[in-house]
Coordinates of C-alpha atoms in Angstrom, one line a residue:
M10 CA -0.2 -0.3 0.1
N11 CA 1.4 3.7 -0.8
K12 CA 2.3 5.5 1.3
W13 CA -1.1 8.7 2.8
R14 CA 0.7 12.1 1.3
I15 CA -1.0 15.2 2.1
D16 CA -1.7 15.3 -1.9
D17 CA -3.6 12.5 -1.1
S18 CA -6.0 14.5 1.5
A19 CA -6.2 17.1 -0.4
E20 CA -7.9 15.1 -3.3
L21 CA -9.6 13.3 -0.7
Y22 CA -11.5 17.0 0.9
N23 CA -11.6 18.4 -2.6
I24 CA -10.0 21.8 -0.9
N25 CA -8.2 22.8 -3.7
G26 CA -11.8 23.1 -5.3
W27 CA -13.4 24.2 -2.8
G28 CA -10.7 26.0 -0.8
L29 CA -10.0 29.1 -3.5
D30 CA -6.2 30.4 -3.0
Y31 CA -7.5 30.8 1.5
F32 CA -7.2 27.3 2.5
S33 CA -4.4 24.8 2.0
I34 CA -3.0 21.9 3.8
N35 CA 0.9 22.4 5.6
E36 CA 3.9 20.4 6.2
N37 CA 2.9 19.3 9.2
G38 CA -1.1 17.7 7.8
H39 CA -3.3 20.4 9.1
V40 CA -4.9 22.7 7.9
T41 CA -3.9 26.6 6.7
V42 CA -6.0 29.6 5.9
T43 CA -4.4 32.5 4.2
P44 CA -6.6 35.3 4.6
K45 CA -4.4 37.3 1.8
K46 CA -1.3 37.3 -0.3
D47 CA 1.9 38.0 1.5
C48 CA 0.7 37.3 4.7
V49 CA 1.8 34.4 7.1
P50 CA -0.4 30.9 6.9
V51 CA -2.8 30.0 9.4
D52 CA -2.6 26.8 11.7
L53 CA -5.9 26.0 12.6
V54 CA -4.4 23.1 14.5
D55 CA -1.9 26.0 16.5
V56 CA -5.0 28.8 17.2
M57 CA -6.8 25.5 18.8
D58 CA -4.1 25.4 20.8
D59 CA -3.7 28.5 21.7
L60 CA -7.2 28.9 22.8
H61 CA -7.4 25.7 24.7
S62 CA -4.4 27.2 26.6
R63 CA -6.3 30.3 27.2
N64 CA -9.4 28.2 28.4
I65 CA -11.6 29.0 25.2
T66 CA -12.7 25.4 23.9
A67 CA -14.8 24.0 21.3
P68 CA -17.3 24.4 19.3
I69 CA -15.6 27.6 18.3
L70 CA -16.6 29.5 15.4
L71 CA -13.0 31.5 14.0
R72 CA -13.7 34.8 11.7
F73 CA -10.5 35.6 9.6
P74 CA -12.3 39.9 9.2
D75 CA -8.3 40.0 6.1
I76 CA -10.8 37.9 3.7
L77 CA -14.4 39.7 4.3
D78 CA -11.4 42.3 3.0
N79 CA -9.7 40.4 0.4
R80 CA -13.5 39.7 -0.9
I81 CA -14.6 43.1 -1.1
E82 CA -10.8 43.7 -3.3
K83 CA -12.2 40.7 -5.4
I84 CA -15.7 42.4 -6.7
S85 CA -14.4 45.9 -6.6
R86 CA -11.5 44.3 -9.1
C87 CA -14.0 42.3 -11.4
F88 CA -16.3 45.3 -11.9
K89 CA -12.9 47.7 -12.6
K90 CA -11.8 45.2 -15.0
A91 CA -15.0 44.8 -16.7
A92 CA -15.7 48.5 -17.0
K93 CA -12.4 49.2 -18.8
E94 CA -13.1 46.4 -21.4
Y95 CA -16.8 47.6 -22.2
N96 CA -16.0 51.3 -22.1
Y97 CA -18.6 51.5 -18.9
N98 CA -18.8 55.8 -18.1
G99 CA -21.4 54.3 -14.7
E100 CA -20.0 54.0 -11.7
N101 CA -20.5 50.5 -9.5
F102 CA -22.0 50.2 -5.8
V103 CA -20.8 47.0 -3.8
I104 CA -23.8 47.2 -1.1
Y105 CA -23.7 44.5 1.8
P106 CA -27.1 42.8 3.0
I107 CA -26.3 42.9 6.6
K108 CA -29.3 39.9 6.6
V109 CA -26.7 37.8 5.1
N110 CA -24.7 38.2 8.7
Q111 CA -25.5 41.1 11.3
M112 CA -22.9 40.5 13.9
R113 CA -21.7 43.4 14.4
P114 CA -18.1 43.2 14.2
V115 CA -18.3 41.0 10.8
V116 CA -20.4 44.6 9.5
E117 CA -18.3 46.9 10.8
E118 CA -15.1 44.7 9.5
I119 CA -16.9 45.4 5.6
V120 CA -17.6 48.9 6.2
S121 CA -14.6 50.0 7.7
H122 CA -12.8 47.9 4.9
G123 CA -15.1 49.0 2.0
K124 CA -14.7 52.5 2.9
K125 CA -12.1 53.5 -0.1
F126 CA -14.5 51.4 -2.5
K127 CA -18.0 52.9 -1.7
I128 CA -19.3 50.3 -0.3
G129 CA -22.9 50.6 1.1
L130 CA -24.8 48.9 3.0
E131 CA -28.3 47.3 2.5
A132 CA -32.0 47.0 5.2
G133 CA -34.0 44.5 5.0
S134 CA -36.6 45.1 7.9
K135 CA -36.8 47.8 11.0
P136 CA -34.3 46.8 12.7
E137 CA -31.7 46.7 10.4
L138 CA -32.3 50.1 9.5
H139 CA -32.0 50.9 12.5
A140 CA -29.0 49.1 13.1
V141 CA -27.6 50.4 9.3
L142 CA -27.8 54.6 10.5
A143 CA -26.5 54.4 13.8
I144 CA -23.4 52.6 12.2
N145 CA -19.8 54.7 13.1
M146 CA -19.5 57.6 10.3
A147 CA -16.0 57.9 10.6
D148 CA -16.3 54.8 8.9
V149 CA -18.9 55.1 6.4
N150 CA -17.8 57.2 2.7
D151 CA -20.1 60.1 2.3
N152 CA -20.1 58.7 -1.6
S153 CA -22.0 55.8 -0.2
L154 CA -25.4 53.8 -0.6
I155 CA -28.1 52.7 2.0
I156 CA -30.6 50.3 -0.3
C157 CA -33.8 50.3 2.1
N158 CA -35.6 47.1 0.9
G159 CA -38.4 44.4 2.7
Y160 CA -41.9 45.9 3.7
K161 CA -42.3 49.6 5.4
D162 CA -44.2 50.9 7.5
R163 CA -44.7 54.9 8.5
E164 CA -41.6 54.5 11.2
Y165 CA -39.5 52.9 9.1
I166 CA -40.4 55.5 6.0
E167 CA -40.6 58.4 8.2
L168 CA -36.3 57.2 9.9
A169 CA -35.5 56.2 6.5
L170 CA -36.2 59.9 5.1
L171 CA -35.2 62.2 8.2
A172 CA -31.4 60.2 7.8
Q173 CA -31.5 61.5 4.4
K174 CA -32.7 65.1 5.1
M175 CA -29.1 65.1 7.1
G176 CA -27.0 63.6 4.3
R177 CA -27.1 60.1 3.7
R178 CA -27.9 58.5 0.5
I179 CA -30.7 56.6 1.4
F180 CA -33.2 54.9 -1.3
L181 CA -36.5 53.4 -0.7
V182 CA -37.2 50.3 -2.6
V183 CA -40.9 50.4 -3.4
E184 CA -41.9 46.5 -3.0
K185 CA -45.6 47.2 -2.5
L186 CA -47.3 49.8 -3.9
N187 CA -49.1 51.3 -0.5
E188 CA -45.5 51.4 0.0
L189 CA -45.1 54.7 -2.2
H190 CA -48.3 56.2 -1.2
L191 CA -46.8 56.1 2.2
I192 CA -44.0 58.0 1.1
A193 CA -45.4 59.9 -0.9
N194 CA -47.3 60.9 1.8
V195 CA -44.8 61.0 4.5
A196 CA -41.8 63.3 2.2
K197 CA -44.6 65.8 1.9
Q198 CA -45.1 66.1 5.3
L199 CA -41.3 66.0 5.7
N200 CA -40.4 68.5 3.2
I201 CA -37.8 66.3 1.3
M202 CA -37.3 64.9 -2.1
P203 CA -37.5 61.2 -2.1
N204 CA -35.1 58.8 -2.8
I205 CA -37.3 55.9 -4.4
G206 CA -36.5 52.8 -5.8
I207 CA -39.0 50.1 -7.5
R208 CA -38.9 46.6 -7.2
I209 CA -39.1 44.6 -10.4
K210 CA -41.1 41.4 -10.5
L211 CA -38.9 40.1 -13.5
S212 CA -40.6 36.9 -15.3
S213 CA -37.1 35.8 -15.6
S214 CA -35.9 33.5 -12.5
G215 CA -32.6 31.9 -11.1
S216 CA -31.9 28.6 -10.5
G217 CA -30.6 26.0 -7.0
K218 CA -32.9 26.0 -4.2
W219 CA -34.0 29.6 -4.1
E220 CA -35.1 29.1 -8.0
E221 CA -38.4 30.0 -6.6
S222 CA -37.8 33.3 -4.9
G223 CA -37.9 35.2 -8.9
G224 CA -39.6 35.2 -11.3
D225 CA -43.6 36.0 -11.5
R226 CA -44.4 34.3 -7.8
S227 CA -42.0 35.8 -6.0
K228 CA -42.5 37.2 -2.8
F229 CA -41.2 40.8 -3.4
G230 CA -41.4 43.8 -6.1
L231 CA -44.1 44.8 -8.5
N232 CA -44.8 43.1 -11.6
T233 CA -45.9 45.3 -15.2
S234 CA -49.9 46.3 -14.4
E235 CA -48.3 47.6 -10.7
L236 CA -45.7 49.3 -12.6
F237 CA -47.8 51.1 -14.7
E238 CA -50.3 52.4 -12.0
A239 CA -46.8 53.4 -9.4
L240 CA -45.4 55.9 -12.7
D241 CA -49.0 57.0 -13.0
F242 CA -48.8 57.7 -9.6
M243 CA -45.7 59.5 -9.6
K244 CA -46.4 61.6 -12.5
A245 CA -49.7 63.2 -10.8
H246 CA -48.2 63.7 -7.7
D247 CA -45.1 65.6 -9.1
M248 CA -42.5 62.9 -8.3
T249 CA -41.3 61.6 -11.6
A250 CA -38.1 62.7 -10.4
C251 CA -37.8 61.3 -7.6
L252 CA -37.4 57.5 -9.0
K253 CA -33.5 57.5 -9.1
L254 CA -33.1 53.3 -8.9
I255 CA -34.9 49.7 -10.4
H256 CA -34.6 47.1 -8.5
F257 CA -34.9 43.1 -9.1
H258 CA -33.2 40.6 -7.3
I259 CA -33.6 36.8 -8.7
G260 CA -32.7 34.5 -5.8
S261 CA -30.0 33.5 -3.8
Q262 CA -27.4 31.3 -5.2
V263 CA -27.7 31.3 -8.7
T264 CA -26.2 28.1 -9.9
K265 CA -26.4 29.0 -13.7
I266 CA -24.9 31.9 -15.7
R267 CA -28.0 31.7 -18.3
R268 CA -29.9 32.4 -15.9
I269 CA -27.9 34.9 -14.9
K270 CA -28.1 37.0 -18.3
N271 CA -31.8 35.9 -19.1
A272 CA -32.3 38.7 -16.2
L273 CA -30.1 40.8 -17.0
R274 CA -31.7 41.0 -20.5
E275 CA -35.4 41.1 -19.1
A276 CA -33.8 44.4 -16.7
S277 CA -32.2 46.3 -19.2
Q278 CA -35.5 46.7 -20.8
F279 CA -37.0 48.1 -18.4
Y280 CA -34.4 50.5 -18.5
V281 CA -35.0 51.2 -22.0
Q282 CA -38.5 51.4 -21.7
L283 CA -38.5 54.0 -18.0
S284 CA -35.7 56.2 -20.0
A285 CA -38.0 56.3 -22.5
M286 CA -41.0 57.6 -20.5
G287 CA -39.1 60.1 -18.9
F288 CA -37.9 58.7 -15.6
D289 CA -34.2 59.8 -15.6
I290 CA -33.4 56.2 -13.5
D291 CA -29.3 56.6 -12.2
F292 CA -28.9 53.2 -10.4
V293 CA -29.7 49.4 -11.5
D294 CA -29.6 46.9 -8.4
I295 CA -29.0 43.6 -9.9
G296 CA -30.2 41.7 -6.3
G297 CA -28.0 39.2 -5.2
G298 CA -27.7 35.8 -6.2
L299 CA -24.2 35.8 -7.1
G300 CA -22.7 31.8 -6.3
V301 CA -20.5 30.3 -3.4
D302 CA -18.6 27.0 -4.5
Y303 CA -19.3 25.2 -1.5
D304 CA -18.6 21.5 -3.1
G305 CA -15.8 23.1 -5.6
S306 CA -16.9 21.0 -8.8
H307 CA -17.5 24.8 -10.6
N308 CA -20.5 22.4 -11.5
S309 CA -24.1 23.9 -11.9
A310 CA -26.6 20.4 -11.5
T311 CA -25.1 19.9 -7.7
G312 CA -27.0 22.8 -6.5
H313 CA -23.8 23.4 -4.3
S314 CA -22.2 25.4 -6.9
M315 CA -22.7 27.1 -10.1
N316 CA -21.3 27.4 -13.3
Y317 CA -19.4 31.3 -13.7
S318 CA -16.8 33.3 -12.3
I319 CA -17.3 36.3 -10.2
Q320 CA -15.4 37.7 -13.5
E321 CA -18.3 36.2 -15.2
Y322 CA -21.1 37.5 -13.9
V323 CA -19.6 41.0 -13.3
N324 CA -18.7 41.4 -17.5
D325 CA -22.0 40.0 -18.3
A326 CA -23.7 42.8 -15.9
V327 CA -21.4 45.4 -17.3
Y328 CA -21.7 44.5 -20.6
T329 CA -25.7 43.4 -20.5
F330 CA -26.3 47.6 -19.9
V331 CA -23.2 48.6 -22.0
D332 CA -24.6 47.2 -24.8
V333 CA -28.7 48.4 -24.5
C334 CA -27.1 51.8 -23.3
D335 CA -25.4 52.7 -26.5
K336 CA -28.0 51.1 -29.1
N337 CA -30.3 53.2 -27.8
G338 CA -28.7 56.5 -26.8
L339 CA -29.0 56.3 -23.6
K340 CA -26.4 57.1 -20.3
H341 CA -24.6 54.2 -18.6
P342 CA -26.5 53.5 -15.4
N343 CA -24.9 53.1 -11.9
I344 CA -24.8 49.0 -11.0
I345 CA -25.9 48.1 -7.6
N346 CA -24.5 44.6 -6.9
E347 CA -25.6 42.7 -3.4
S348 CA -23.8 38.7 -3.0
G349 CA -23.6 39.5 0.0
R350 CA -23.1 35.5 0.1
S351 CA -19.6 35.8 -1.9
L352 CA -18.5 38.7 0.5
T353 CA -19.0 36.6 4.0
A354 CA -19.4 32.6 3.4
H355 CA -15.3 32.2 3.4
H356 CA -14.5 34.4 5.8
S357 CA -15.7 32.1 9.5
V358 CA -14.9 28.6 10.0
L359 CA -17.0 26.7 12.8
V360 CA -14.4 23.9 14.3
M361 CA -15.6 21.4 17.1
E362 CA -14.4 18.8 19.1
V363 CA -15.1 15.1 18.4
L364 CA -16.9 13.7 22.0
E365 CA -16.5 9.6 21.2
T366 CA -17.9 7.5 18.6
A367 CA -19.9 4.5 17.8
G368 CA -19.8 1.5 15.1
L369 CA -22.2 -1.0 13.9
P370 CA -21.1 -4.6 15.9
K371 CA -18.3 -6.2 13.8
W372 CA -17.6 -10.4 13.4
N373 CA -13.9 -11.0 15.3
E374 CA -12.5 -14.3 13.6
E375 CA -10.2 -15.3 16.3
T376 CA -12.0 -14.6 19.6
D377 CA -15.9 -14.7 18.0
K378 CA -16.8 -18.6 17.4
I379 CA -19.5 -20.6 16.5
K380 CA -20.8 -22.5 18.5
D381 CA -23.1 -26.4 17.5
D382 CA -26.0 -25.4 20.0
D383 CA -26.0 -22.3 17.8
N384 CA -29.4 -21.3 16.4
D385 CA -29.5 -22.6 12.7
L386 CA -30.1 -18.3 11.7
V387 CA -26.4 -17.8 12.8
K388 CA -25.0 -20.9 11.5
D389 CA -27.0 -19.9 7.9
L390 CA -25.4 -16.6 8.3
Y391 CA -22.2 -16.9 9.0
E392 CA -21.4 -19.7 6.0
I393 CA -22.6 -16.3 3.8
W394 CA -19.7 -14.3 5.7
D395 CA -17.8 -17.1 4.9
K396 CA -18.2 -17.7 2.1
I397 CA -19.5 -14.4 0.4
N398 CA -18.1 -13.8 -3.6
K399 CA -18.2 -11.5 -5.7
A400 CA -20.6 -14.4 -8.2
R401 CA -23.4 -14.5 -6.4
L402 CA -23.1 -11.0 -4.0
L403 CA -27.3 -10.1 -4.7
E404 CA -28.1 -13.5 -3.3
D405 CA -26.1 -13.4 -0.8
W406 CA -27.2 -10.3 0.3
H407 CA -30.9 -10.9 -0.3
D408 CA -30.2 -14.3 2.1
A409 CA -28.6 -12.2 4.9
L410 CA -31.1 -9.6 5.0
Q411 CA -33.8 -12.2 5.2
I412 CA -32.2 -13.9 8.1
R413 CA -31.6 -11.0 9.9
E414 CA -35.7 -10.5 9.4
E415 CA -36.6 -14.1 10.5
A416 CA -33.9 -13.4 13.3
L417 CA -36.0 -10.0 14.5
D418 CA -39.7 -12.0 14.5
R419 CA -38.3 -14.7 16.4
F420 CA -37.0 -12.5 19.2
S421 CA -39.8 -10.1 19.1
L422 CA -42.0 -13.9 19.5
G423 CA -39.6 -15.4 22.0
L424 CA -38.5 -18.3 20.1
I425 CA -34.3 -17.0 20.5
D426 CA -32.4 -15.6 23.3
L427 CA -30.8 -12.1 23.5
R428 CA -27.3 -14.2 22.3
T429 CA -28.8 -15.1 19.6
R430 CA -29.8 -11.5 18.0
A431 CA -26.3 -10.0 19.5
I432 CA -24.3 -12.8 17.6
V433 CA -26.8 -12.7 13.8
E434 CA -26.3 -8.6 14.3
K435 CA -22.1 -9.2 14.3
L436 CA -22.9 -11.2 11.3
F437 CA -25.2 -9.4 9.2
W438 CA -23.4 -6.3 9.8
S439 CA -20.2 -8.0 8.9
V440 CA -21.1 -9.3 6.0
A441 CA -22.9 -5.5 4.9
R442 CA -19.3 -4.6 5.2
E443 CA -18.0 -7.6 3.1
V444 CA -21.2 -6.9 0.8
N445 CA -19.9 -3.0 0.3
L446 CA -16.4 -3.6 -0.3
I447 CA -17.0 -5.8 -3.3
T448 CA -19.4 -3.3 -4.7
Q449 CA -17.3 -0.6 -5.1
E450 CA -14.7 -3.4 -7.1
L451 CA -17.6 -3.9 -9.8
R452 CA -17.8 -1.5 -13.2
H453 CA -22.0 -2.1 -12.7
A454 CA -23.4 -2.7 -9.8
P455 CA -27.1 -2.8 -9.1
E456 CA -27.8 0.1 -6.6
E457 CA -29.1 -2.0 -4.2
L458 CA -25.8 -2.8 -3.0
R459 CA -24.1 0.4 -3.7
S460 CA -27.2 1.1 -1.3
V461 CA -25.0 -0.7 1.4
A462 CA -22.5 2.1 1.7
K463 CA -25.1 4.4 3.3
L464 CA -26.1 1.9 6.1
L465 CA -22.2 1.5 7.2
P466 CA -20.6 4.8 8.6
E467 CA -19.7 4.9 11.8
K468 CA -21.2 7.8 14.4
Y469 CA -18.8 10.9 15.4
F470 CA -20.3 12.0 17.8
C471 CA -19.7 16.1 18.3
N472 CA -19.8 18.8 20.6
F473 CA -21.8 21.5 18.7
S474 CA -25.7 22.2 17.9
L475 CA -26.6 21.9 14.2
F476 CA -29.4 23.6 14.6
Q477 CA -27.6 26.8 17.1
S478 CA -24.4 27.0 14.5
L479 CA -25.9 25.1 10.8
P480 CA -29.5 25.9 10.5
D481 CA -29.1 25.1 6.9
S482 CA -27.7 22.0 6.7
W483 CA -30.8 21.3 8.3
A484 CA -33.3 23.0 6.6
I485 CA -32.6 23.1 3.9
D486 CA -29.8 20.2 3.4
Q487 CA -26.6 22.9 2.3
V488 CA -23.9 21.0 1.8
F489 CA -20.8 22.7 3.4
P490 CA -17.1 21.3 3.3
V491 CA -15.9 19.3 6.4
M492 CA -12.6 18.4 6.9
P493 CA -10.1 16.7 10.3
L494 CA -8.1 19.7 10.7
S495 CA -5.3 17.6 11.6
R496 CA -3.3 14.7 11.1
L497 CA -4.4 14.6 7.1
N498 CA -0.5 13.4 6.7
E499 CA -2.7 10.0 7.6
R500 CA -4.5 7.9 5.9
P501 CA -7.9 8.0 7.4
D502 CA -8.8 4.9 8.5
H503 CA -12.8 4.8 9.2
M504 CA -16.0 6.3 7.1
A505 CA -18.4 8.4 9.6
T506 CA -21.6 10.6 10.1
I507 CA -21.5 14.1 12.4
Q508 CA -23.5 14.0 15.3
D509 CA -24.0 16.9 17.2
I510 CA -25.1 16.2 20.9
T511 CA -28.7 18.3 20.8
C512 CA -31.2 15.3 21.4
D513 CA -33.3 15.4 17.8
S514 CA -32.7 12.5 15.7
D515 CA -32.5 15.1 12.5
G516 CA -29.0 16.9 14.1
K517 CA -26.6 14.8 12.2
I518 CA -24.5 16.2 8.9
A519 CA -24.6 13.2 6.6
N520 CA -23.7 14.7 3.0
F521 CA -20.3 15.6 2.3
T522 CA -18.0 16.9 -0.5
S523 CA -15.9 14.9 -2.4
P524 CA -14.4 15.0 -5.5
T525 CA -16.5 12.3 -7.1
G526 CA -19.9 14.5 -5.9
I527 CA -22.0 14.4 -3.1
T528 CA -21.0 11.2 -0.2
H529 CA -22.9 10.4 3.0
A530 CA -19.8 9.5 4.8
L531 CA -16.7 11.3 6.0
P532 CA -13.8 9.6 5.7
V533 CA -12.1 10.2 9.1
H534 CA -8.7 8.6 11.9
T535 CA -9.0 6.7 15.1
L536 CA -9.4 8.9 18.0
R537 CA -6.6 8.9 20.3
K538 CA -6.6 8.5 23.9
G539 CA -5.6 12.1 25.2
E540 CA -5.6 13.9 21.8
H541 CA -8.0 16.5 20.4
Y542 CA -9.6 15.6 17.2
Y543 CA -10.9 18.7 15.9
L544 CA -13.2 18.7 13.0
G545 CA -13.7 21.9 10.6
V546 CA -16.5 23.2 8.7
F547 CA -15.9 25.7 6.0
L548 CA -17.7 28.3 4.2
V549 CA -20.0 29.2 7.1
G550 CA -20.3 33.3 7.3
A551 CA -23.2 33.2 5.7
Y552 CA -26.4 33.1 7.0
Q553 CA -25.6 30.5 9.4
E554 CA -24.7 32.7 12.7
I555 CA -27.9 35.0 12.4
L556 CA -30.0 31.9 11.9
G557 CA -29.8 29.5 14.2
D558 CA -31.9 28.7 16.9
M559 CA -31.8 27.7 20.0
H560 CA -32.4 24.0 20.3
N561 CA -32.1 22.2 23.0
L562 CA -31.1 25.9 24.5
F563 CA -27.1 25.7 22.7
G564 CA -26.6 29.4 22.5
D565 CA -24.2 30.6 20.1
T566 CA -20.7 29.6 20.6
N567 CA -17.3 31.8 21.0
A568 CA -16.2 33.0 18.7
V569 CA -12.3 35.1 17.9
H570 CA -11.3 36.9 15.8
I571 CA -7.4 36.6 14.0
N572 CA -5.9 38.9 11.5
V573 CA -3.2 38.7 9.8
Y574 CA 0.5 40.3 9.3
P575 CA 3.2 39.3 6.9
D576 CA 5.4 37.5 9.9
H577 CA 2.6 36.6 12.4
Y578 CA -1.4 36.2 13.1
D579 CA -3.0 37.7 16.0
I580 CA -6.3 36.6 17.9
E581 CA -7.7 40.5 18.6
Q582 CA -11.2 39.7 19.6
M583 CA -12.7 37.2 21.5
I584 CA -16.2 36.5 22.2
D585 CA -17.8 34.8 24.8
G586 CA -20.1 32.1 23.9
E587 CA -24.0 32.2 25.4
T588 CA -24.0 31.6 29.2
V589 CA -27.1 28.4 30.3
A590 CA -28.2 32.1 32.1
E591 CA -28.4 34.4 28.6
V592 CA -30.3 31.6 26.3
L593 CA -32.3 30.6 30.1
E594 CA -33.9 34.5 30.3
Y595 CA -34.3 34.3 26.0
V596 CA -37.4 31.5 26.7
E597 CA -38.8 34.2 29.8
F598 CA -36.6 32.1 32.7
S599 CA -35.5 34.5 35.2
P600 CA -31.4 33.1 36.0
K601 CA -32.3 34.7 39.6
Q602 CA -35.9 33.5 41.0
L603 CA -34.4 29.8 39.2
V604 CA -31.9 29.8 42.3
R605 CA -33.8 31.3 44.8
N606 CA -36.4 28.0 43.4
V607 CA -33.9 25.8 43.8
E608 CA -32.2 27.3 47.4
S609 CA -35.7 26.5 48.5
W610 CA -35.9 23.4 47.3
V611 CA -32.6 21.9 48.8
T612 CA -32.5 24.0 52.0
E613 CA -36.2 21.8 52.4
S614 CA -34.8 18.3 51.7
I615 CA -31.5 18.8 54.3
R616 CA -34.7 19.7 56.6
N617 CA -36.2 16.5 56.1
G618 CA -32.8 14.3 55.6
K619 CA -32.1 13.6 52.5
I620 CA -29.2 15.4 51.9
T621 CA -26.7 16.8 54.3
S622 CA -25.5 20.4 54.7
D623 CA -22.6 19.7 53.3
E624 CA -24.3 17.9 50.1
G625 CA -26.9 20.7 49.3
N626 CA -24.4 23.5 49.3
E627 CA -22.0 21.4 46.6
F628 CA -25.4 21.5 44.7
V629 CA -26.3 24.4 44.6
R630 CA -22.7 25.8 44.0
N631 CA -22.4 23.2 41.1
Y632 CA -26.2 25.4 40.0
R633 CA -25.7 28.3 40.2
S634 CA -21.7 27.9 38.5
G635 CA -23.4 26.0 35.6
L636 CA -25.8 28.7 34.8
Y637 CA -23.0 31.0 33.7
G638 CA -21.4 28.6 31.9
Y639 CA -21.3 27.8 28.4
T640 CA -24.0 25.6 27.0
Y641 CA -21.9 23.3 25.5
L642 CA -20.1 20.3 26.8
E643 CA -16.9 21.3 28.6
K644 CA -14.0 18.8 28.5
D645 CA -11.8 18.6 31.4

């Protein structure tokens, strides 16, 4: 057998496919992160050792702000290149929709670094507008935009218009006709000409998991008839000059460039037609949708990737509007892009520690022996295992299934004992392993035999909550790259699914990236006593933090920010995960009242002689301490 190399692990986990230039494996077999060129790579195992020495334990979210900076620069650079190639004389504005990740350190980093790129922010709700308006003004470029999407009430509109009056470049995007009436009414009261955008419901739709969020059945936007009503209203109320922006969005994580091209072409005609009607449109907001290559396949068919690059996406946007404007003698509109997923996905890595493992029973030839008085079912199954071969593999598998089913039926009727059932289980799963090994050698194996592989992976139990840290994995079967952080210079000797510590059977990861597509088990290593074994989940910077819920009252994980420099890296922010008391308060339990209740119970138990005074005091101390500890398991 050939010696296992680091390159073998790189291929096995397809890190070169999804990792771009950010993630790789070093000579020690550890995963490293290189947020930007000409700076030291960050060894994630060294980071975890450092954090462990500071009593900061997994699960932990590692954030790399320099990756955010690099993504801003990359998208801006692509627009600059396209503008030069197609003689585009408008401006590009990169807008960050904070719904993608509203964590304050993330938003502040994007605004601070993006200042020189005039990066703006998008608010999709009233609470988000409150957050956006209060961003440190010193970090905000005077020319940056604030796009107000989502449904709006009077308070939302008044807040936005007063901010516009104080000098912010705010655009209220009309999602429904009644919003336009409300904007007109509030603007008249405040004596201001509002900057209005209209979200247009295109017939074109995206592709992938969010395909239905665009097209004729989209939740948001005005259809053509409603658009005419809006235009007539603005003309009647002397608001023609207020319409400065048109907006469309065909869905998140669009997998096929053809769908984007179709939407751009359709939207460009709205720009032409509105311009011909006398509306002086300054901005076209092409929305989000720029995909992230989660599985490294560069293939639209998987649903977890896309068949285009950022540069191709930008080229199509710029070329479409340059072409249609030049043909119709119109000015080039400024192009707004809201691709928050592509901007933030790569900057966060979730690290979790494996606690223990569980596997299916296995027949051991050295210690397990068939006895003369064993049940005939045991003997028949042993013979299948002992003589299994390629020529009659399917028949052997069918016979093994029948024997196991019969054994379980007999056990339920009290006809065989527990020992016999245990032996049958050992032999059955050993047969299944042999069937799987032989099937892998077959060029055209029946699907029934190929499906045996899904039954065999071990369970690796990890200290995290899927529902809190990776909600899209549970809710929409989103695939994120997962791999061990260490021992990548060793051949993995197990296949496993990842189980979280919630009491929900859905709390597992059972779909993984590989060079050949999505697999149902992850190659992992045997655990070593006294040694930490960490798994990393990558590309989790978009949506996961903010969508997480508190299933079983597991709260936010610990988080750290790591900044890189030419010769070193620094852990510059450490954000404690939520305590038990904090998550209990979310569900309206008062920690103080809980302690008082427990103290009363303990006092009564001591008085009745159920426990000693020392035992009672120790219980109260443990209860108090636990309230203000991490919601996740804390290893000694």
